[in-house]
PDB file of C-alpha atoms in Angstrom:
ATOM      1  CA  UNK A  21      -8.130  48.801  -0.654  1.00 90.00           C
ATOM      2  CA  UNK A  22      -6.655  48.855  -4.179  1.00 94.00           C
ATOM      3  CA  UNK A  23      -6.188  51.254  -7.023  1.00 96.00           C
ATOM      4  CA  UNK A  24      -6.909  51.595 -10.387  1.00 96.00           C
ATOM      5  CA  UNK A  25      -3.811  52.835 -12.343  1.00 95.00           C
ATOM      6  CA  UNK A  26      -6.104  54.694 -15.884  1.00 93.00           C
ATOM      7  CA  UNK A  27      -3.446  54.814 -17.765  1.00 90.00           C
ATOM      8  CA  UNK A  28      -4.338  53.483 -21.005  1.00 87.00           C
ATOM      9  CA  UNK A  29      -4.957  56.953 -23.278  1.00 82.00           C
ATOM     10  CA  UNK A  30      -3.404  58.528 -26.371  1.00 79.00           C
ATOM     11  CA  UNK A  31      -2.008  61.145 -24.325  1.00 72.00           C
ATOM     12  CA  UNK A  32      -2.977  63.640 -27.723  1.00 80.00           C
ATOM     13  CA  UNK A  33      -2.460  66.585 -26.033  1.00 83.00           C
ATOM     14  CA  UNK A  34       0.723  65.604 -25.076  1.00 80.00           C
ATOM     15  CA  UNK A  35       2.058  65.334 -28.700  1.00 87.00           C
ATOM     16  CA  UNK A  36       4.809  65.212 -30.148  1.00 85.00           C
ATOM     17  CA  UNK A  37       6.004  63.190 -26.685  1.00 82.00           C
ATOM     18  CA  UNK A  38       3.445  60.725 -26.652  1.00 81.00           C
ATOM     19  CA  UNK A  39       3.884  59.850 -30.060  1.00 87.00           C
ATOM     20  CA  UNK A  40       7.022  57.084 -29.177  1.00 90.00           C
ATOM     21  CA  UNK A  41       5.893  57.442 -25.129  1.00 89.00           C
ATOM     22  CA  UNK A  42       3.144  56.425 -23.204  1.00 92.00           C
ATOM     23  CA  UNK A  43       2.068  59.661 -21.704  1.00 90.00           C
ATOM     24  CA  UNK A  44       2.047  56.917 -17.552  1.00 92.00           C
ATOM     25  CA  UNK A  45       5.682  57.357 -18.287  1.00 94.00           C
ATOM     26  CA  UNK A  46       6.477  60.578 -19.334  1.00 92.00           C
ATOM     27  CA  UNK A  47       9.494  61.657 -16.447  1.00 93.00           C
ATOM     28  CA  UNK A  48      10.134  64.141 -14.451  1.00 93.00           C
ATOM     29  CA  UNK A  49      13.276  65.061 -14.021  1.00 94.00           C
ATOM     30  CA  UNK A  50      13.955  60.952 -15.381  1.00 93.00           C
ATOM     31  CA  UNK A  51      11.400  59.268 -13.549  1.00 94.00           C
ATOM     32  CA  UNK A  52       8.175  58.580 -14.905  1.00 95.00           C
ATOM     33  CA  UNK A  53       4.717  59.381 -13.361  1.00 95.00           C
ATOM     34  CA  UNK A  54       3.951  55.852 -13.145  1.00 95.00           C
ATOM     35  CA  UNK A  55       6.807  55.268 -10.955  1.00 95.00           C
ATOM     36  CA  UNK A  56       5.700  58.061  -8.818  1.00 94.00           C
ATOM     37  CA  UNK A  57       2.086  56.588  -8.311  1.00 95.00           C
ATOM     38  CA  UNK A  58       2.813  53.156  -7.765  1.00 95.00           C
ATOM     39  CA  UNK A  59       5.835  54.497  -4.824  1.00 94.00           C
ATOM     40  CA  UNK A  60       3.146  56.517  -3.572  1.00 93.00           C
ATOM     41  CA  UNK A  61       0.012  54.079  -3.338  1.00 94.00           C
ATOM     42  CA  UNK A  62       2.040  51.244  -1.723  1.00 94.00           C
ATOM     43  CA  UNK A  63       3.857  53.292   1.029  1.00 91.00           C
ATOM     44  CA  UNK A  64       0.344  54.017   1.552  1.00 92.00           C
ATOM     45  CA  UNK A  65      -0.512  50.566   2.481  1.00 91.00           C
ATOM     46  CA  UNK A  66      -2.697  49.775  -0.715  1.00 93.00           C
ATOM     47  CA  UNK A  67      -2.209  46.162  -0.932  1.00 89.00           C
ATOM     48  CA  UNK A  68      -3.046  45.919  -4.970  1.00 93.00           C
ATOM     49  CA  UNK A  69      -2.778  47.957  -7.794  1.00 95.00           C
ATOM     50  CA  UNK A  70      -4.441  47.559 -11.584  1.00 95.00           C
ATOM     51  CA  UNK A  71      -2.928  49.125 -14.306  1.00 95.00           C
ATOM     52  CA  UNK A  72      -4.709  49.321 -17.556  1.00 92.00           C
ATOM     53  CA  UNK A  73      -2.926  48.957 -20.991  1.00 91.00           C
ATOM     54  CA  UNK A  74      -4.260  50.479 -24.903  1.00 88.00           C
ATOM     55  CA  UNK A  75      -2.154  52.585 -25.893  1.00 83.00           C
ATOM     56  CA  UNK A  76       1.845  51.559 -26.580  1.00 87.00           C
ATOM     57  CA  UNK A  77       1.196  48.842 -24.247  1.00 88.00           C
ATOM     58  CA  UNK A  78       4.884  47.289 -24.497  1.00 91.00           C
ATOM     59  CA  UNK A  79       6.901  50.085 -22.648  1.00 92.00           C
ATOM     60  CA  UNK A  80       4.169  50.009 -19.997  1.00 93.00           C
ATOM     61  CA  UNK A  81       4.736  46.335 -19.630  1.00 93.00           C
ATOM     62  CA  UNK A  82       8.384  45.929 -19.449  1.00 93.00           C
ATOM     63  CA  UNK A  83       8.212  48.649 -16.889  1.00 93.00           C
ATOM     64  CA  UNK A  84       5.782  46.973 -14.779  1.00 93.00           C
ATOM     65  CA  UNK A  85       7.441  43.370 -15.688  1.00 92.00           C
ATOM     66  CA  UNK A  86      10.714  44.818 -13.871  1.00 93.00           C
ATOM     67  CA  UNK A  87       9.694  47.211 -11.356  1.00 92.00           C
ATOM     68  CA  UNK A  88       9.474  45.954  -7.478  1.00 91.00           C
ATOM     69  CA  UNK A  89       6.324  46.239  -6.990  1.00 93.00           C
ATOM     70  CA  UNK A  90       5.258  42.611  -9.786  1.00 93.00           C
ATOM     71  CA  UNK A  91       4.066  40.906  -7.571  1.00 93.00           C
ATOM     72  CA  UNK A  92       1.153  43.546  -6.035  1.00 94.00           C
ATOM     73  CA  UNK A  93       0.105  44.824  -9.990  1.00 95.00           C
ATOM     74  CA  UNK A  94      -2.929  43.678 -12.314  1.00 93.00           C
ATOM     75  CA  UNK A  95      -2.471  44.343 -15.872  1.00 94.00           C
ATOM     76  CA  UNK A  96      -5.944  45.028 -17.340  1.00 90.00           C
ATOM     77  CA  UNK A  97      -5.853  45.523 -21.216  1.00 90.00           C
ATOM     78  CA  UNK A  98      -7.823  47.411 -23.140  1.00 88.00           C
ATOM     79  CA  UNK A  99      -7.794  46.324 -27.106  1.00 90.00           C
ATOM     80  CA  UNK A 100     -10.898  49.398 -27.852  1.00 88.00           C
ATOM     81  CA  UNK A 101     -10.845  52.260 -25.024  1.00 87.00           C
ATOM     82  CA  UNK A 102     -13.668  51.821 -22.649  1.00 89.00           C
ATOM     83  CA  UNK A 103     -13.699  55.718 -21.255  1.00 90.00           C
ATOM     84  CA  UNK A 104     -12.379  55.828 -17.404  1.00 88.00           C
ATOM     85  CA  UNK A 105     -15.813  54.550 -16.074  1.00 91.00           C
ATOM     86  CA  UNK A 106     -15.838  51.638 -18.412  1.00 90.00           C
ATOM     87  CA  UNK A 107     -12.865  50.616 -17.566  1.00 91.00           C
ATOM     88  CA  UNK A 108     -13.945  50.576 -13.915  1.00 92.00           C
ATOM     89  CA  UNK A 109     -17.009  48.093 -15.274  1.00 90.00           C
ATOM     90  CA  UNK A 110     -15.152  45.839 -17.408  1.00 89.00           C
ATOM     91  CA  UNK A 111     -12.022  45.492 -14.398  1.00 90.00           C
ATOM     92  CA  UNK A 112     -14.610  45.474 -11.692  1.00 89.00           C
ATOM     93  CA  UNK A 113     -13.254  41.266 -10.638  1.00 87.00           C
ATOM     94  CA  UNK A 114      -9.843  42.702  -9.933  1.00 91.00           C
ATOM     95  CA  UNK A 115     -10.491  45.251  -8.200  1.00 90.00           C
ATOM     96  CA  UNK A 116     -12.126  43.127  -4.891  1.00 86.00           C
ATOM     97  CA  UNK A 117     -15.221  44.063  -2.811  1.00 86.00           C
ATOM     98  CA  UNK A 118     -14.452  47.204  -0.870  1.00 91.00           C
ATOM     99  CA  UNK A 119     -13.259  50.755  -1.814  1.00 94.00           C
ATOM    100  CA  UNK A 120     -10.772  51.995  -4.657  1.00 95.00           C
ATOM    101  CA  UNK A 121      -8.529  54.737  -5.373  1.00 97.00           C
ATOM    102  CA  UNK A 122      -9.297  55.887  -8.585  1.00 96.00           C
ATOM    103  CA  UNK A 123      -6.384  57.805 -10.475  1.00 95.00           C
ATOM    104  CA  UNK A 124      -5.184  59.317 -13.509  1.00 93.00           C
ATOM    105  CA  UNK A 125      -1.723  58.182 -13.883  1.00 92.00           C
ATOM    106  CA  UNK A 126      -0.390  61.325 -16.234  1.00 90.00           C
ATOM    107  CA  UNK A 127      -1.136  63.769 -13.054  1.00 92.00           C
ATOM    108  CA  UNK A 128       1.639  64.936 -10.380  1.00 93.00           C
ATOM    109  CA  UNK A 129       0.531  64.778  -7.071  1.00 92.00           C
ATOM    110  CA  UNK A 130       2.338  65.205  -3.510  1.00 91.00           C
ATOM    111  CA  UNK A 131      -1.359  63.936  -2.341  1.00 92.00           C
ATOM    112  CA  UNK A 132      -1.487  62.867   1.290  1.00 92.00           C
ATOM    113  CA  UNK A 133      -2.950  59.064   0.404  1.00 93.00           C
ATOM    114  CA  UNK A 134      -2.977  58.161   4.466  1.00 92.00           C
ATOM    115  CA  UNK A 135      -4.599  61.473   4.789  1.00 93.00           C
ATOM    116  CA  UNK A 136      -7.516  61.296   2.028  1.00 94.00           C
ATOM    117  CA  UNK A 137      -8.649  57.773   3.086  1.00 95.00           C
ATOM    118  CA  UNK A 138      -8.877  58.950   6.538  1.00 94.00           C
ATOM    119  CA  UNK A 139     -11.314  61.698   5.019  1.00 95.00           C
ATOM    120  CA  UNK A 140     -13.405  59.246   2.874  1.00 96.00           C
ATOM    121  CA  UNK A 141     -13.673  57.311   6.027  1.00 96.00           C
ATOM    122  CA  UNK A 142     -15.323  60.222   7.739  1.00 94.00           C
ATOM    123  CA  UNK A 143     -17.700  61.264   4.879  1.00 95.00           C
ATOM    124  CA  UNK A 144     -21.022  62.432   5.356  1.00 95.00           C
ATOM    125  CA  UNK A 145     -23.996  59.923   5.210  1.00 94.00           C
ATOM    126  CA  UNK A 146     -25.242  59.243   2.037  1.00 94.00           C
ATOM    127  CA  UNK A 147     -22.018  60.099   0.323  1.00 96.00           C
ATOM    128  CA  UNK A 148     -20.571  56.997  -1.868  1.00 96.00           C
ATOM    129  CA  UNK A 149     -17.278  58.482  -3.384  1.00 96.00           C
ATOM    130  CA  UNK A 150     -14.927  61.076  -2.082  1.00 97.00           C
ATOM    131  CA  UNK A 151     -13.274  63.406  -4.797  1.00 95.00           C
ATOM    132  CA  UNK A 152     -10.044  64.926  -4.290  1.00 95.00           C
ATOM    133  CA  UNK A 153      -9.881  68.691  -5.140  1.00 93.00           C
ATOM    134  CA  UNK A 154      -7.102  71.124  -5.855  1.00 90.00           C
ATOM    135  CA  UNK A 155      -6.335  75.224  -6.974  1.00 87.00           C
ATOM    136  CA  UNK A 156      -5.718  75.100 -10.653  1.00 85.00           C
ATOM    137  CA  UNK A 157      -3.473  77.850 -12.134  1.00 79.00           C
ATOM    138  CA  UNK A 158      -5.401  76.801 -15.643  1.00 75.00           C
ATOM    139  CA  UNK A 159      -9.619  76.832 -14.492  1.00 79.00           C
ATOM    140  CA  UNK A 160     -10.755  76.346 -18.283  1.00 75.00           C
ATOM    141  CA  UNK A 161      -8.831  73.287 -18.541  1.00 72.00           C
ATOM    142  CA  UNK A 162      -9.994  71.386 -15.749  1.00 77.00           C
ATOM    143  CA  UNK A 163     -13.753  70.532 -13.839  1.00 82.00           C
ATOM    144  CA  UNK A 164     -14.476  73.463 -11.069  1.00 88.00           C
ATOM    145  CA  UNK A 165     -16.325  72.098  -8.383  1.00 89.00           C
ATOM    146  CA  UNK A 166     -19.001  74.395  -6.167  1.00 89.00           C
ATOM    147  CA  UNK A 167     -19.140  73.001  -2.581  1.00 90.00           C
ATOM    148  CA  UNK A 168     -21.218  72.661   0.724  1.00 92.00           C
ATOM    149  CA  UNK A 169     -21.170  73.617   3.887  1.00 92.00           C
ATOM    150  CA  UNK A 170     -20.345  69.855   4.231  1.00 93.00           C
ATOM    151  CA  UNK A 171     -17.783  69.691   1.740  1.00 94.00           C
ATOM    152  CA  UNK A 172     -19.689  67.698  -0.673  1.00 95.00           C
ATOM    153  CA  UNK A 173     -19.933  68.183  -4.886  1.00 94.00           C
ATOM    154  CA  UNK A 174     -23.122  70.074  -5.590  1.00 92.00           C
ATOM    155  CA  UNK A 175     -22.035  71.449  -8.762  1.00 87.00           C
ATOM    156  CA  UNK A 176     -19.834  70.610 -11.680  1.00 85.00           C
ATOM    157  CA  UNK A 177     -18.669  72.819 -14.435  1.00 84.00           C
ATOM    158  CA  UNK A 178     -16.557  70.521 -16.877  1.00 75.00           C
ATOM    159  CA  UNK A 179     -14.195  73.029 -18.911  1.00 75.00           C
ATOM    160  CA  UNK A 180     -16.022  75.869 -19.002  1.00 72.00           C
ATOM    161  CA  UNK A 181     -15.231  79.420 -20.392  1.00 75.00           C
ATOM    162  CA  UNK A 182     -15.569  81.449 -17.250  1.00 79.00           C
ATOM    163  CA  UNK A 183     -16.157  79.190 -14.448  1.00 75.00           C
ATOM    164  CA  UNK A 184     -17.028  80.138 -11.093  1.00 75.00           C
ATOM    165  CA  UNK A 185     -13.676  79.836  -8.580  1.00 80.00           C
ATOM    166  CA  UNK A 186     -10.052  77.888  -8.592  1.00 82.00           C
ATOM    167  CA  UNK A 187     -11.211  74.791  -7.037  1.00 86.00           C
ATOM    168  CA  UNK A 188     -10.677  71.868  -9.368  1.00 89.00           C
ATOM    169  CA  UNK A 189     -11.531  68.174  -9.470  1.00 90.00           C
ATOM    170  CA  UNK A 190      -8.056  66.265  -9.034  1.00 93.00           C
ATOM    171  CA  UNK A 191      -9.306  63.148 -10.548  1.00 92.00           C
ATOM    172  CA  UNK A 192      -8.447  60.645  -7.794  1.00 95.00           C
ATOM    173  CA  UNK A 193     -10.999  59.204  -6.400  1.00 96.00           C
ATOM    174  CA  UNK A 194     -11.919  56.422  -3.461  1.00 97.00           C
ATOM    175  CA  UNK A 195     -15.043  54.643  -3.852  1.00 96.00           C
ATOM    176  CA  UNK A 196     -17.254  52.296  -2.783  1.00 96.00           C
ATOM    177  CA  UNK A 197     -18.931  49.378  -4.254  1.00 94.00           C
ATOM    178  CA  UNK A 198     -22.021  51.410  -4.874  1.00 94.00           C
ATOM    179  CA  UNK A 199     -20.343  53.565  -6.944  1.00 94.00           C
ATOM    180  CA  UNK A 200     -19.410  50.331  -9.276  1.00 92.00           C
ATOM    181  CA  UNK A 201     -22.989  48.986  -9.101  1.00 91.00           C
ATOM    182  CA  UNK A 202     -24.059  52.501 -11.297  1.00 90.00           C
ATOM    183  CA  UNK A 203     -21.616  52.095 -13.500  1.00 91.00           C
ATOM    184  CA  UNK A 204     -22.445  48.091 -14.358  1.00 87.00           C
ATOM    185  CA  UNK A 205     -25.949  49.573 -15.030  1.00 86.00           C
ATOM    186  CA  UNK A 206     -24.825  51.835 -17.199  1.00 86.00           C
ATOM    187  CA  UNK A 207     -26.021  51.116 -21.298  1.00 74.00           C
ATOM    188  CA  UNK A 208     -23.089  52.838 -22.913  1.00 82.00           C
ATOM    189  CA  UNK A 209     -20.220  50.548 -23.718  1.00 80.00           C
ATOM    190  CA  UNK A 210     -17.756  53.754 -23.215  1.00 86.00           C
ATOM    191  CA  UNK A 211     -18.448  55.561 -19.660  1.00 90.00           C
ATOM    192  CA  UNK A 212     -16.420  58.444 -18.718  1.00 90.00           C
ATOM    193  CA  UNK A 213     -16.073  59.374 -14.882  1.00 90.00           C
ATOM    194  CA  UNK A 214     -16.211  63.314 -14.663  1.00 87.00           C
ATOM    195  CA  UNK A 215     -18.911  64.036 -17.300  1.00 87.00           C
ATOM    196  CA  UNK A 216     -21.379  60.958 -16.477  1.00 89.00           C
ATOM    197  CA  UNK A 217     -20.822  59.420 -13.010  1.00 91.00           C
ATOM    198  CA  UNK A 218     -20.331  62.684 -10.791  1.00 92.00           C
ATOM    199  CA  UNK A 219     -22.453  64.809 -12.376  1.00 91.00           C
ATOM    200  CA  UNK A 220     -25.565  61.746 -11.685  1.00 90.00           C
ATOM    201  CA  UNK A 221     -23.983  61.705  -8.150  1.00 93.00           C
ATOM    202  CA  UNK A 222     -24.372  65.523  -7.064  1.00 93.00           C
ATOM    203  CA  UNK A 223     -24.937  65.490  -2.853  1.00 92.00           C
ATOM    204  CA  UNK A 224     -23.339  61.847  -2.662  1.00 95.00           C
ATOM    205  CA  UNK A 225     -19.422  63.190  -3.451  1.00 96.00           C
ATOM    206  CA  UNK A 226     -17.317  64.013  -0.336  1.00 97.00           C
ATOM    207  CA  UNK A 227     -14.289  66.311  -0.832  1.00 95.00           C
ATOM    208  CA  UNK A 228     -10.564  66.396   0.098  1.00 96.00           C
ATOM    209  CA  UNK A 229      -8.345  69.663  -0.627  1.00 93.00           C
ATOM    210  CA  UNK A 230      -4.189  68.922  -1.550  1.00 92.00           C
ATOM    211  CA  UNK A 231      -2.684  71.082   0.386  1.00 86.00           C
ATOM    212  CA  UNK A 232       0.568  70.011  -1.525  1.00 85.00           C
ATOM    213  CA  UNK A 233       0.783  70.084  -5.010  1.00 90.00           C
ATOM    214  CA  UNK A 234      -1.259  68.944  -8.075  1.00 91.00           C
ATOM    215  CA  UNK A 235      -0.666  69.489 -11.685  1.00 90.00           C
ATOM    216  CA  UNK A 236      -2.488  67.465 -14.640  1.00 89.00           C
ATOM    217  CA  UNK A 237       0.948  67.015 -17.197  1.00 90.00           C
ATOM    218  CA  UNK A 238      -1.331  66.763 -20.393  1.00 83.00           C
ATOM    219  CA  UNK A 239       0.212  69.070 -22.544  1.00 89.00           C
ATOM    220  CA  UNK A 240       3.965  69.786 -23.235  1.00 90.00           C
ATOM    221  CA  UNK A 241       3.129  72.876 -21.136  1.00 90.00           C
ATOM    222  CA  UNK A 242       2.326  71.623 -18.382  1.00 89.00           C
ATOM    223  CA  UNK A 243       5.231  69.302 -18.353  1.00 92.00           C
ATOM    224  CA  UNK A 244       7.904  72.089 -19.178  1.00 93.00           C
ATOM    225  CA  UNK A 245       6.211  74.256 -16.115  1.00 91.00           C
ATOM    226  CA  UNK A 246       6.557  70.646 -13.814  1.00 91.00           C
ATOM    227  CA  UNK A 247      10.010  71.002 -14.166  1.00 91.00           C
ATOM    228  CA  UNK A 248       9.930  73.940 -13.296  1.00 92.00           C
ATOM    229  CA  UNK A 249       8.273  74.150 -10.118  1.00 90.00           C
ATOM    230  CA  UNK A 250       9.915  71.019  -9.103  1.00 91.00           C
ATOM    231  CA  UNK A 251      13.498  70.056  -8.546  1.00 89.00           C
ATOM    232  CA  UNK A 252      15.020  66.543  -8.453  1.00 91.00           C
ATOM    233  CA  UNK A 253      15.183  66.672  -5.210  1.00 88.00           C
ATOM    234  CA  UNK A 254      11.393  67.558  -4.483  1.00 88.00           C
ATOM    235  CA  UNK A 255      10.714  64.044  -7.057  1.00 89.00           C
ATOM    236  CA  UNK A 256      12.717  61.658  -5.051  1.00 88.00           C
ATOM    237  CA  UNK A 257      10.884  63.202  -1.998  1.00 85.00           C
ATOM    238  CA  UNK A 258       7.454  62.055  -3.505  1.00 87.00           C
ATOM    239  CA  UNK A 259       9.088  58.229  -4.518  1.00 86.00           C
ATOM    240  CA  UNK A 260      10.007  58.524  -1.089  1.00 82.00           C
ATOM    241  CA  UNK A 261       6.016  59.650   0.038  1.00 71.00           C
ATOM    242  CA  UNK A 262       7.872  61.836   1.997  1.00 66.00           C
ATOM    243  CA  UNK A 263       4.990  64.452   2.361  1.00 66.00           C
ATOM    244  CA  UNK A 264       6.692  66.546   4.863  1.00 65.00           C
ATOM    245  CA  UNK A 265      10.457  66.856   3.036  1.00 64.00           C
ATOM    246  CA  UNK A 266       8.547  67.907   0.207  1.00 66.00           C
ATOM    247  CA  UNK A 267       6.803  70.625   1.858  1.00 61.00           C
ATOM    248  CA  UNK A 268      10.573  71.886   3.390  1.00 57.00           C
ATOM    249  CA  UNK A 269      11.939  72.064   0.381  1.00 55.00           C
ATOM    250  CA  UNK A 270       9.074  73.830  -1.476  1.00 56.00           C
ATOM    251  CA  UNK A 271       7.573  75.733   1.228  1.00 47.00           C
ATOM    252  CA  UNK A 272       5.462  78.287  -1.702  1.00 50.00           C
ATOM    253  CA  UNK A 273       3.566  75.563  -2.256  1.00 48.00           C
ATOM    254  CA  UNK A 274       2.620  74.594   1.957  1.00 41.00           C
TER     255      UNK A 274
END
């Protein structure tokens, strides 16, 4: 399996921080979010990662070129932003023929990727995607989902004023090639996963609940909260992909 790390966005909500730093390189206790994701992805046995570039590409390129995982990373440049789904379509040749892991690189997460993949392998018949879920402390800013008894998504509420719960889309997915086939057939040049692709797949999206920590580092307030929630030791545990050590240090998030 290969992974796509969505890293090209403008990071407008994170300004002024992202005036000089791309959001995927924003640091948690001096460790870039992209480094945390790459460490966890390759520790989980994923063969290659694709990182897309657009906003402030030079520091991302420099980071990748100097990364210990350079030989396993493909860079994909977007002169014009294509949307998260548009990136999937444009980078299709790099993604291979099997299922792919798709993550937003500006999220901070302790998701157990091996368990996530195992859940995807046991998904109900007819499901062509598995979506990670988490309990959010800010449901108005998230895509809130409703699921059935088989843990399939049946309704999405994208950033509504009065969401029905706190169970949110973590923007971490495993997609089968059938999802990419559907994206390939779409006529729009710019496509969004959460607002255009997932709503067309109701009943075909299985879910996996993250038991640990997950936060969208999309605003300065969220970044500050992450620094309050986690210590440098927690971040080192995430880099080492040592989920149990992370939980031992932070029992309140179990």
